[in-house]
Short mmCIF file of C-alpha atoms and ligand atoms in Angstrom, two decimals:
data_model
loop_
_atom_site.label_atom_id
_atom_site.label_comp_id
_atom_site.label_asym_id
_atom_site.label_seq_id
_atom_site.Cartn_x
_atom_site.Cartn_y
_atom_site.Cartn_z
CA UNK O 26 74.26 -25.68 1.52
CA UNK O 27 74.84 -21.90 1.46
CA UNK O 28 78.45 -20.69 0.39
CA UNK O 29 79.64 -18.01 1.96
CA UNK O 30 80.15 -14.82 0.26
CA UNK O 31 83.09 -12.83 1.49
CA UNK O 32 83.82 -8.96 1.29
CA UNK O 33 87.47 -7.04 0.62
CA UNK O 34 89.50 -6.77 3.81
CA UNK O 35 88.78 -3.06 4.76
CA UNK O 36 85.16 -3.63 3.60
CA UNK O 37 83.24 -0.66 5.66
CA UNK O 38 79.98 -1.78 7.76
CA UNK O 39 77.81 0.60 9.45
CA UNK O 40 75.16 2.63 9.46
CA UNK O 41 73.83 6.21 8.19
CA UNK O 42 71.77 8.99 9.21
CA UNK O 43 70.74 12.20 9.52
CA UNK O 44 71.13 15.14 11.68
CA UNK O 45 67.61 15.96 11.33
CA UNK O 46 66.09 12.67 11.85
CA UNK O 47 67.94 11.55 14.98
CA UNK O 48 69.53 14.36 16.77
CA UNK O 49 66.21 16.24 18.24
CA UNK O 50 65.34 20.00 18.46
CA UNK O 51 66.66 20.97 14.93
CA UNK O 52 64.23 23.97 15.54
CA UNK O 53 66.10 26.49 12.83
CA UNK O 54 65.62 24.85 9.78
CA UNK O 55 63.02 24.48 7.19
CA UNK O 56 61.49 21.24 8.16
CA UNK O 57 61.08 22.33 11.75
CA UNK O 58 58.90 25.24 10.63
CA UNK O 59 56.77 23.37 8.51
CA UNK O 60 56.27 20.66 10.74
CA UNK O 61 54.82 22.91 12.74
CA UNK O 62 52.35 23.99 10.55
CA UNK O 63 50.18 21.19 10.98
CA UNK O 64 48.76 18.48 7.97
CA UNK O 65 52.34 18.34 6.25
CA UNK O 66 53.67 14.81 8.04
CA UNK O 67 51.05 12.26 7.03
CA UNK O 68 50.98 10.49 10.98
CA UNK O 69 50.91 13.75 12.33
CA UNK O 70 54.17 13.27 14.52
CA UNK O 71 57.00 16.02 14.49
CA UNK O 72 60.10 15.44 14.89
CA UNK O 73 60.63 16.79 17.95
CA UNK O 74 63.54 15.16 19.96
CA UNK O 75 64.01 12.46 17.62
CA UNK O 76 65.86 9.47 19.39
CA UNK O 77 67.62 12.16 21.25
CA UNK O 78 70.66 11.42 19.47
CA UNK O 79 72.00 14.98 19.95
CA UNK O 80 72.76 14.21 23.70
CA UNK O 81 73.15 10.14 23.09
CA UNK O 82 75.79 9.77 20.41
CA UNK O 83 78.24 8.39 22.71
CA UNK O 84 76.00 5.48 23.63
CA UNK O 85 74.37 4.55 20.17
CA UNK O 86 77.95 4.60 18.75
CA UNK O 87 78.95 1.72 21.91
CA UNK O 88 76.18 0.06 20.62
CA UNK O 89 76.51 0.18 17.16
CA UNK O 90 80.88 -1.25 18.03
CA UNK O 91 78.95 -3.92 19.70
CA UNK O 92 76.73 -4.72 16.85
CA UNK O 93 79.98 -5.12 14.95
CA UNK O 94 79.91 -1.93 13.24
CA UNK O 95 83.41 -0.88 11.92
CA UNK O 96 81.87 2.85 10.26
CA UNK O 97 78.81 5.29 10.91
CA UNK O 98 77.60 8.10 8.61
CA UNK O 99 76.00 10.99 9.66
CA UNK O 100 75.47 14.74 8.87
CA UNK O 101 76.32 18.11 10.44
CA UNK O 102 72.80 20.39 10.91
CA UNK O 103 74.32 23.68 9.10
CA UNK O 104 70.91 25.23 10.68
CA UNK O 105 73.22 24.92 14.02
CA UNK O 106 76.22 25.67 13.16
CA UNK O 107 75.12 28.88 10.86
CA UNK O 108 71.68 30.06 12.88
CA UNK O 109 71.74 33.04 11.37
CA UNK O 110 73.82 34.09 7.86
CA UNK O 111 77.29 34.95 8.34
CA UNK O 112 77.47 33.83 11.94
CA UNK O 113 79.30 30.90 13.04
CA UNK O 114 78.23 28.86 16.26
CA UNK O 115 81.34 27.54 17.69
CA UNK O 116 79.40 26.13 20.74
CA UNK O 117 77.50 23.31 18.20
CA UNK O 118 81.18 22.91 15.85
CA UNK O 119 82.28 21.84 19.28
CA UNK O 120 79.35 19.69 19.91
CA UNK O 121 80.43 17.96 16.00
CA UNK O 122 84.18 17.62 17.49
CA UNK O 123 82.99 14.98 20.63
CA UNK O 124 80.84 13.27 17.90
CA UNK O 125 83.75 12.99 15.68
CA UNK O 126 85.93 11.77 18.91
CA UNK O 127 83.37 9.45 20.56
CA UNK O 128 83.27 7.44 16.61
CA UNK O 129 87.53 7.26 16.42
CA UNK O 130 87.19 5.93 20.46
CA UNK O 131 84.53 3.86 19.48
CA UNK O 132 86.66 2.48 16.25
CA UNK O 133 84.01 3.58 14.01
CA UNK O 134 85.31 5.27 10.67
CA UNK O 135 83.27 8.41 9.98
CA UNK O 136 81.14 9.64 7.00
CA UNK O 137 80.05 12.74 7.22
CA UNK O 138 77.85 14.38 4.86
CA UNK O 139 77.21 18.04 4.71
CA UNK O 140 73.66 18.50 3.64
CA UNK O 141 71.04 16.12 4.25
CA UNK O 142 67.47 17.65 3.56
CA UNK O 143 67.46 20.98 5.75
CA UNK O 144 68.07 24.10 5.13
CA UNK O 145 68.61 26.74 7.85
CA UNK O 146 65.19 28.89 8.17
CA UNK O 147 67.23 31.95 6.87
CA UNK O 148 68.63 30.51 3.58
CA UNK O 149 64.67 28.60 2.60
CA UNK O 150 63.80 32.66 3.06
CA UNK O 151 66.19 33.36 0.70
CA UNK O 152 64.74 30.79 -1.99
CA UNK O 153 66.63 27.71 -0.13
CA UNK O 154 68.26 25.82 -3.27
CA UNK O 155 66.40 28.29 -5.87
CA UNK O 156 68.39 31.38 -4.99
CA UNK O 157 71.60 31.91 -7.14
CA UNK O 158 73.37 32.22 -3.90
CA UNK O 159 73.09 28.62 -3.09
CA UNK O 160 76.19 27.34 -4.17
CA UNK O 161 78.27 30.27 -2.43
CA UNK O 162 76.79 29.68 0.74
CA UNK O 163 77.19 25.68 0.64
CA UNK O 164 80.85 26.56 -0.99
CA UNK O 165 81.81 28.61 2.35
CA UNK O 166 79.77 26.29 5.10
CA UNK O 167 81.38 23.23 3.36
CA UNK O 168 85.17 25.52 3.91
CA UNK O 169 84.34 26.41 7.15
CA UNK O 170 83.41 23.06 8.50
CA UNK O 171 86.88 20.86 6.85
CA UNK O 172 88.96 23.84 8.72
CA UNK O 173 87.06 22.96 11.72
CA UNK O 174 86.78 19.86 11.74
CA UNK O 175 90.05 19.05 10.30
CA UNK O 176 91.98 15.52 10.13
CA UNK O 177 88.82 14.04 12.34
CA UNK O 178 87.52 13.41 9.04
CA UNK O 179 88.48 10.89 6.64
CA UNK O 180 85.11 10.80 4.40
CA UNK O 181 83.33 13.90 3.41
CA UNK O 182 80.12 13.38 1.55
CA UNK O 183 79.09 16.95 0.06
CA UNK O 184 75.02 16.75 -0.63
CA UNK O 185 72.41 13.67 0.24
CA UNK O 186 70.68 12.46 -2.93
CA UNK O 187 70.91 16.12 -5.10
CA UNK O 188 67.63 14.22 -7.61
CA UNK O 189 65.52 13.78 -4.45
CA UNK O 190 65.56 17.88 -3.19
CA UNK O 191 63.78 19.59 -6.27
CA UNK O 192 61.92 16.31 -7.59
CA UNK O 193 60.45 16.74 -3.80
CA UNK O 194 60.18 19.82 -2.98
CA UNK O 195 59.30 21.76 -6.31
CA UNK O 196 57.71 18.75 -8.11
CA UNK O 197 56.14 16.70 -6.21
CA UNK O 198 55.67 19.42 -3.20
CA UNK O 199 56.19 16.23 -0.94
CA UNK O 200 58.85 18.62 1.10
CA UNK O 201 58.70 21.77 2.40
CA UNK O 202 58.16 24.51 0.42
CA UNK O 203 55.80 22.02 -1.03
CA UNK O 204 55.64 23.97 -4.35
CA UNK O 205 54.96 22.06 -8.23
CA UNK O 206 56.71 24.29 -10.15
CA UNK O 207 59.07 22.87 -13.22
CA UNK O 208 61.07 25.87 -13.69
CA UNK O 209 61.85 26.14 -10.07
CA UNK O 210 62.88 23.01 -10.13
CA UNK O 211 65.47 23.17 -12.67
CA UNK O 212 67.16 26.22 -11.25
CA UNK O 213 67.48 24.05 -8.07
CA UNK O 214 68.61 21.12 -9.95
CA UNK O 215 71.12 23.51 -11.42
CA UNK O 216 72.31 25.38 -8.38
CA UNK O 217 72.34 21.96 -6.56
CA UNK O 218 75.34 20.52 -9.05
CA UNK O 219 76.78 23.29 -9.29
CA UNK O 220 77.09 23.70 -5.33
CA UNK O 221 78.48 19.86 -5.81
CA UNK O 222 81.42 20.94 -7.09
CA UNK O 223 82.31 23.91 -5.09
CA UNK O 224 81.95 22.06 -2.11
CA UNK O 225 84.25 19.71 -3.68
CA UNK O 226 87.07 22.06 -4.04
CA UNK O 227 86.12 24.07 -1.11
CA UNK O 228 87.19 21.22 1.24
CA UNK O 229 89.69 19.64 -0.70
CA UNK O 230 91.52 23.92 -0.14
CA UNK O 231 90.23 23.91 3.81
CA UNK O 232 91.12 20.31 5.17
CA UNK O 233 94.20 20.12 6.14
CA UNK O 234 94.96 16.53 5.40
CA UNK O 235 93.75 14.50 1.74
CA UNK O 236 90.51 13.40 2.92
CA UNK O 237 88.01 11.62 0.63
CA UNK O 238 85.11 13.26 -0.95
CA UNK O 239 82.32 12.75 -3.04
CA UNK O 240 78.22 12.96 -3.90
CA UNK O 241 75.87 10.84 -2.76
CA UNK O 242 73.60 10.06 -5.72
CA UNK O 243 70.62 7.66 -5.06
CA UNK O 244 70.18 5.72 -7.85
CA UNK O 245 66.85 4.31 -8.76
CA UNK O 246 67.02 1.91 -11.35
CA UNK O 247 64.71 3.31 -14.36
CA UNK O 248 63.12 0.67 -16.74
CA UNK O 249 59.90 1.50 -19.21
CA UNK O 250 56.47 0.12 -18.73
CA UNK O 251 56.91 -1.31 -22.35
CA UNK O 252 58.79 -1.51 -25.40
CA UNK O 253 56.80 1.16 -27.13
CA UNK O 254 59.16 4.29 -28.23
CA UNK O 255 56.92 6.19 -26.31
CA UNK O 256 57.28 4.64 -22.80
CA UNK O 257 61.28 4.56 -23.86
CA UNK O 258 61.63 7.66 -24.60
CA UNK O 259 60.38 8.78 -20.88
CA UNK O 260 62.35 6.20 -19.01
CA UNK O 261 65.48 7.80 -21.13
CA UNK O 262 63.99 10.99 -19.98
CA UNK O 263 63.67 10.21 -16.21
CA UNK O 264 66.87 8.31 -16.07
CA UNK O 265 68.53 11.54 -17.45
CA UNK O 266 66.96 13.58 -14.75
CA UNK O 267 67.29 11.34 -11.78
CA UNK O 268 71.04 9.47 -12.78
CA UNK O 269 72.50 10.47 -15.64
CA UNK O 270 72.32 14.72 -15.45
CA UNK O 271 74.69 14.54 -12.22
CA UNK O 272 76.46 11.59 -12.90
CA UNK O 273 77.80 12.85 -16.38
CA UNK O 274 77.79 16.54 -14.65
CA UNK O 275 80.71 15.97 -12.43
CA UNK O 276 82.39 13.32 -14.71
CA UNK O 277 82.24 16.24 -17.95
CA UNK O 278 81.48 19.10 -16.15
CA UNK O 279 78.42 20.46 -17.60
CA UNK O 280 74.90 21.10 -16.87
CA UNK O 281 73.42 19.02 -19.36
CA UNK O 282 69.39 18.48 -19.61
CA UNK O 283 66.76 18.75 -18.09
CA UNK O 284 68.33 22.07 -16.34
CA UNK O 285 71.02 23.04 -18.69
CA UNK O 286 72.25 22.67 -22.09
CA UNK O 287 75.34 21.08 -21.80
CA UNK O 288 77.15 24.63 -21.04
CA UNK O 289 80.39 23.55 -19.25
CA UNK O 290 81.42 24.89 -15.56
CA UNK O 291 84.62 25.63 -14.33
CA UNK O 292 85.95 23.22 -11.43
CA UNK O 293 83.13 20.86 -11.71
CA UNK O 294 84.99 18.45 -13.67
CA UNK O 295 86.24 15.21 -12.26
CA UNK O 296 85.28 16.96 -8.06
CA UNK O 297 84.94 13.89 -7.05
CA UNK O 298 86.91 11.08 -5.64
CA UNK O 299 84.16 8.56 -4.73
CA UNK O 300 80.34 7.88 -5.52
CA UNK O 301 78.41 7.26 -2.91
CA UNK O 302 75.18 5.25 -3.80
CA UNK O 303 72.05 4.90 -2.14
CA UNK O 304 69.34 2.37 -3.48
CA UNK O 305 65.75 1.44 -2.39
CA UNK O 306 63.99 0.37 -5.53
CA UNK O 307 63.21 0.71 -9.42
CA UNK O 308 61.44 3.15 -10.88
CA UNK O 309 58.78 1.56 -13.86
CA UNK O 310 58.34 4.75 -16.13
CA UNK O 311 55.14 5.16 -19.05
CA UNK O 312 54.49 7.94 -20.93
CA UNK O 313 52.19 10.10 -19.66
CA UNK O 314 50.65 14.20 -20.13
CA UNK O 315 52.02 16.28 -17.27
CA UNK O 316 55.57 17.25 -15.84
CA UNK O 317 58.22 15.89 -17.94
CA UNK O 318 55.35 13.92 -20.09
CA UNK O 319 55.96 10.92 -18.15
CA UNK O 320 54.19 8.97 -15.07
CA UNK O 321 55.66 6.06 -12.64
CA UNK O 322 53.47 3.33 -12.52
CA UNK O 323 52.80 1.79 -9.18
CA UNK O 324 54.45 -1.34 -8.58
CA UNK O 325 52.37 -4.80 -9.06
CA UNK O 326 50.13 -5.80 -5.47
CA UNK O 327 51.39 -9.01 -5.91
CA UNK O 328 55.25 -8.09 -5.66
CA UNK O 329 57.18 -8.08 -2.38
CA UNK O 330 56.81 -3.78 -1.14
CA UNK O 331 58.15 -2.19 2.08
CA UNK O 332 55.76 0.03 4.26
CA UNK O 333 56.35 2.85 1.99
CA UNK O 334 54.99 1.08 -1.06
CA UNK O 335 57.95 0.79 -2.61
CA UNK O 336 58.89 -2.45 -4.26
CA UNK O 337 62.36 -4.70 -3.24
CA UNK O 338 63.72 -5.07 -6.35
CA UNK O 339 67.43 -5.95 -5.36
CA UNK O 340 68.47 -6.53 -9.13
CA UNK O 341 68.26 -3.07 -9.67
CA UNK O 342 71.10 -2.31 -7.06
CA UNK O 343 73.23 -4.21 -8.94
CA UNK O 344 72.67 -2.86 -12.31
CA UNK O 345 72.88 0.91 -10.69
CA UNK O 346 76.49 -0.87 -9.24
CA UNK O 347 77.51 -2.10 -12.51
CA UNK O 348 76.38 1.31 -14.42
CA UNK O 349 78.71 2.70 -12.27
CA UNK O 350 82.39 1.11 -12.93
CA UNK O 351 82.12 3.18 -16.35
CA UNK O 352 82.89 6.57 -14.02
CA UNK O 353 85.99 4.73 -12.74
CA UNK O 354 85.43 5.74 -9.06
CA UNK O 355 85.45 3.81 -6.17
CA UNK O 356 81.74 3.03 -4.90
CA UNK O 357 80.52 3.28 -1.54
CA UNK O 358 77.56 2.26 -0.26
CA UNK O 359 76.09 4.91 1.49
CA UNK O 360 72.26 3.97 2.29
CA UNK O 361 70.43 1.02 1.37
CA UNK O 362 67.13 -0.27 3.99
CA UNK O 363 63.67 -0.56 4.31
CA UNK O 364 60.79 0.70 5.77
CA UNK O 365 58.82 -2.35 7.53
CA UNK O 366 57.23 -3.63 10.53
CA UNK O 367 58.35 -7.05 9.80
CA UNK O 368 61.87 -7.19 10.89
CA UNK O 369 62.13 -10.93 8.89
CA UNK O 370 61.96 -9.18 5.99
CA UNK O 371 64.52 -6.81 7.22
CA UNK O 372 66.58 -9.45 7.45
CA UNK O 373 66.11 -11.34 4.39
CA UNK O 374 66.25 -7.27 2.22
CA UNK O 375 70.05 -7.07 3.93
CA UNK O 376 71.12 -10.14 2.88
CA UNK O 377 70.10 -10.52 -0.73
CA UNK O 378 71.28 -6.69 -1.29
CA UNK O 379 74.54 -7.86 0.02
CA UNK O 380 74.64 -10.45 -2.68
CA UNK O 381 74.13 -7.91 -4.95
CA UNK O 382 77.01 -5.98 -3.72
CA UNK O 383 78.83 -9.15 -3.41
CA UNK O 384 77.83 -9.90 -7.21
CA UNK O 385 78.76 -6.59 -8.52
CA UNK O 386 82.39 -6.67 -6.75
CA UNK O 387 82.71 -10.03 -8.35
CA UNK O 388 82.29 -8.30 -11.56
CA UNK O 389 84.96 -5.51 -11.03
CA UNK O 390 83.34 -3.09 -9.48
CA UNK O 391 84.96 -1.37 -6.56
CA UNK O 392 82.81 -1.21 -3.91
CA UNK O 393 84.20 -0.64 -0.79
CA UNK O 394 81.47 0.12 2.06
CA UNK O 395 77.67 -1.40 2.82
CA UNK O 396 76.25 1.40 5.32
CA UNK O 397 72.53 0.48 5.88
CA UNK O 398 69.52 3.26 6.57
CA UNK O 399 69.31 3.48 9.22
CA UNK O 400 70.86 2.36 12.67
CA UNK O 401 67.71 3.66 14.93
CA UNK O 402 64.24 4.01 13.83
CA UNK O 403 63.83 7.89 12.84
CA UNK O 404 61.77 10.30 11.68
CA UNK O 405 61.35 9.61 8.26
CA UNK O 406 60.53 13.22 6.73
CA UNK O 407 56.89 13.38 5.76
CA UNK O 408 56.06 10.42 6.83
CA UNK O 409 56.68 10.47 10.52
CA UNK O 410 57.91 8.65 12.68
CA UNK O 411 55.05 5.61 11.63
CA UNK O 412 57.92 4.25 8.87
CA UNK O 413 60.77 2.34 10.34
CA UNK O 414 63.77 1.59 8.93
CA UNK O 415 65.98 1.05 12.19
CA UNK O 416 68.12 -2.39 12.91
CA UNK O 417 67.84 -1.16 16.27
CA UNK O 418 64.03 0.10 17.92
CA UNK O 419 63.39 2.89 20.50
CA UNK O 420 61.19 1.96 22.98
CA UNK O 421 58.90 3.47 25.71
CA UNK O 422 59.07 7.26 26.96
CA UNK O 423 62.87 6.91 27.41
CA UNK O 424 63.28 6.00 23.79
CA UNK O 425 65.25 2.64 25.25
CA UNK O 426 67.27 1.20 22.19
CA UNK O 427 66.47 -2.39 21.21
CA UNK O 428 68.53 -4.11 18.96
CA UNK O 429 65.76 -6.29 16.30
CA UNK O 430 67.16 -9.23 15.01
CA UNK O 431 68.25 -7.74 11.82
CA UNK O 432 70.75 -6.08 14.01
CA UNK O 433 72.48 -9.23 14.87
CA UNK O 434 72.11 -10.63 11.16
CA UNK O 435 74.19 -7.55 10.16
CA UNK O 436 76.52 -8.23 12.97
CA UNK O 437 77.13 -12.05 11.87
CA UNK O 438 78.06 -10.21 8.44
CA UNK O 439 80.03 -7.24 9.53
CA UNK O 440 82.08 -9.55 11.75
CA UNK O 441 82.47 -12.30 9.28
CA UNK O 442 83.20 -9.68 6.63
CA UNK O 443 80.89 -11.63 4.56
CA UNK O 444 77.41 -13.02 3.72
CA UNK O 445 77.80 -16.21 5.97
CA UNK O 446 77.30 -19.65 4.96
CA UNK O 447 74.20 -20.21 7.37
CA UNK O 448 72.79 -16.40 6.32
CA UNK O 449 72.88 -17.61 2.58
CA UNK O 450 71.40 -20.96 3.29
CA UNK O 451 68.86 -19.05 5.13
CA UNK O 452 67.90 -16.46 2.99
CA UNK O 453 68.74 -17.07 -0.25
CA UNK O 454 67.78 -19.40 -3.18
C1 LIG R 12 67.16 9.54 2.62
C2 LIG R 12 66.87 9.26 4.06
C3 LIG R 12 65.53 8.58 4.18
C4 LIG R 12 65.59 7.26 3.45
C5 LIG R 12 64.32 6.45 3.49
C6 LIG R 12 66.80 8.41 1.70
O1 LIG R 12 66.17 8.92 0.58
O2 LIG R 12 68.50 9.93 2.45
O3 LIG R 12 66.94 10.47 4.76
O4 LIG R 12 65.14 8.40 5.51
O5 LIG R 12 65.87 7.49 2.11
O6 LIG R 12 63.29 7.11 2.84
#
């Protein structure tokens, strides 16, 4: 038999998303443009109107309620609300305001997160995250929108996955401007943390209640090929770059390697009052010639991979948990999914990451929400709209929502604030 595994009372549940992946007609930022190009989003989709989310919020959050949902995460377009520099759009703050309203009627507890992936078209002119005028410009959007928005909010969460924007855009030129350029890189990396902690203080002076606010850093969970020095030596180096340089940043304050020196920064230090974690998989790291003289090597054919290749490796979201009590911040989950057309292994990828939550609270960490990527199938950024990481489909020209059976699994477990009995002896050993 099973045994149940139950959650904290006030354990979150929900989902997350993104403003660009859902809403529809995002048509001033960066990704809009150079979707439009042609050849950059491998199925050849755009994103276009998404799931339409922009004008049905009110009826995916009902749904979500009645898929036992108690929270939802998702993020403000600044391309809307700042279309042009220096001019506010009060019309789309409003349109933020019935979002925020229709999740408090609909008892879900928001997350909202202030920059997920797109820029507006008129700061990528500018250099996007390259131009030393980053972090004032995220510093006064971030103020602008906690006086706006006020008390509605209880979670803020400043920047999506700060490794993922220059390692993908000015490494791996996987997002738009689709450059490979190292030293580009690192002056986004740096502007990036530094821009963490002004957005920090800039709503934590704006709001005008305590609300709660922190990073969301997506983990991966580095190990080396082998147990040569060499292969070592760049895991240490991509663990540095992808955990440990923002991680340490906001804890010490300083812009350590591979962007700084270690130089320290006034008021980043300690701007944070959560961690919010995403995890998909491990990263398996050899030494290689090239960018940061290292390589990640492709995960076995023979081990269990999602649609985008990437290997479920739920171990690794508990070590990443664990790593994390040493920062002595609470932990919420704020992604964890996977990209499949088999929604059994959906179902069976929620509920052994659970245990791994489950495991990791066991062991004193404090984690206090599981919000799963995603609620709807999306537009999954250069890959189209082919990946799909939804609980719930969209179906047929009116983009009908479905709820797959992994929507109900989560709802057994939201509403039982735990794994259940029959879910473990189900899906796990
Ligand atoms: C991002 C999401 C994305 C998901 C799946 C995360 O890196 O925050 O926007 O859809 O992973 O790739």
């Amino acid at each position: 038999m099973g045994e149940a595994l139950k959650f904290p009372d006030g354990f979150y549940w929900g989902t997350a998303t993104a403003s660009h992946q859902v809403e529809g007609g995002c048509r001033n930022n960066q990704w809009w443009a150079w979707e439009q190009e042609g050849g950059n989003i491998k199925d050849g989709t755009t994103s276009g109107i998404a799931c339409d989310h922009y004008n049905r919020f009110d009826e995916d959050f009902a749904l979500q309620r009645e898929l036992g949902h108690n929270s939802h995460r998702f993020s403000i377009e600044w391309s809307r609300i700042e279309p042009e520099e220096g001019r506010w759009d009060g019309k789309e703050v409003d349109h933020y305001k019935r979002v925020l309203e229709s999740l408090h009627k609909h008892g879900l507890t928001p997350f909202v997160t202030l920059h997920h992936f797109t820029n507006p078209i008129w700061f990528e002119d500018q250099g996007g995250w390259t131009s030393p005028k980053a972090p004032d410009l995220l510093e006064r959007f971030a103020g602008h929108m906690a006086k706006e928005l006020g008390d509605a909010v209880p979670f803020w969460l400043t920047i999506n996955e700060p490794p993922v924007l220059p390692a993908a855009s000015y490494i791996a030129g996987v997002h738009p401007p689709a450059k490979r350029d190292f030293r580009l890189a690192m002056k986004a990396a740096k502007n990036i943390l530094l821009s963490l902690g002004r957005m920090h203080n800039a709503i934590r002076a704006n709001a005008p209640h305590k609300p709660i606010i922190g990073p969301v850093i997506n983990m991966t969970y580095v190990m080396p090929a082998s147990d040569s020095d060499d292969d070592k030596e760049a895991a240490q180096s991509f663990d540095q770059y992808w955990n440990g340089y923002w991680l340490d940043g906001i804890r010490d304050g300083i812009i350590g390697p591979p962007a700084g020196d270690g130089e320290s920064v006034d008021g980043l230090k300690g701007a944070w009052d959560i961690i919010g974690l995403n995890y998909y998989s491990r990263s398996v790291i050899a030494k290689a010639g090239g960018v940061m003289g290292l390589r990640q090597i492709p995960p076995p054919m023979d081990s269990e991979r999602s649609t985008m290749g990437w290997e479920v490796y739920p171990e690794g979201f508990y070590q990443n948990m664990l790593r994390l009590k040493q920062y002595g911040k609470p932990v919420y989950i704020t992604e964890n999914g996977i990209g499949t057309d088999d929604d059994g292994q959906r179902c069976s990828y929620v509920v052994r990451h659970l245990r791994e939550v489950h495991r990791a609270i066991q062991n004193g960490v404090d984690v206090r929400s599981y919000l799963h990527w995603s609620s709807t199938d999306n537009f999954e950024w250069a890959e189209g709209y082919r990946q799909k990481f939804g609980l719930i489909a969209t179906e047929g020209d009116d983009l009908k929502r479905v709820p797959k059976p992994s929507a109900y699994v989560f709802k057994e477990m939201a509403e039982a604030n735990a794994v259940t009995e029959g879910l473990a002896e189900q899906y796990l050993e």
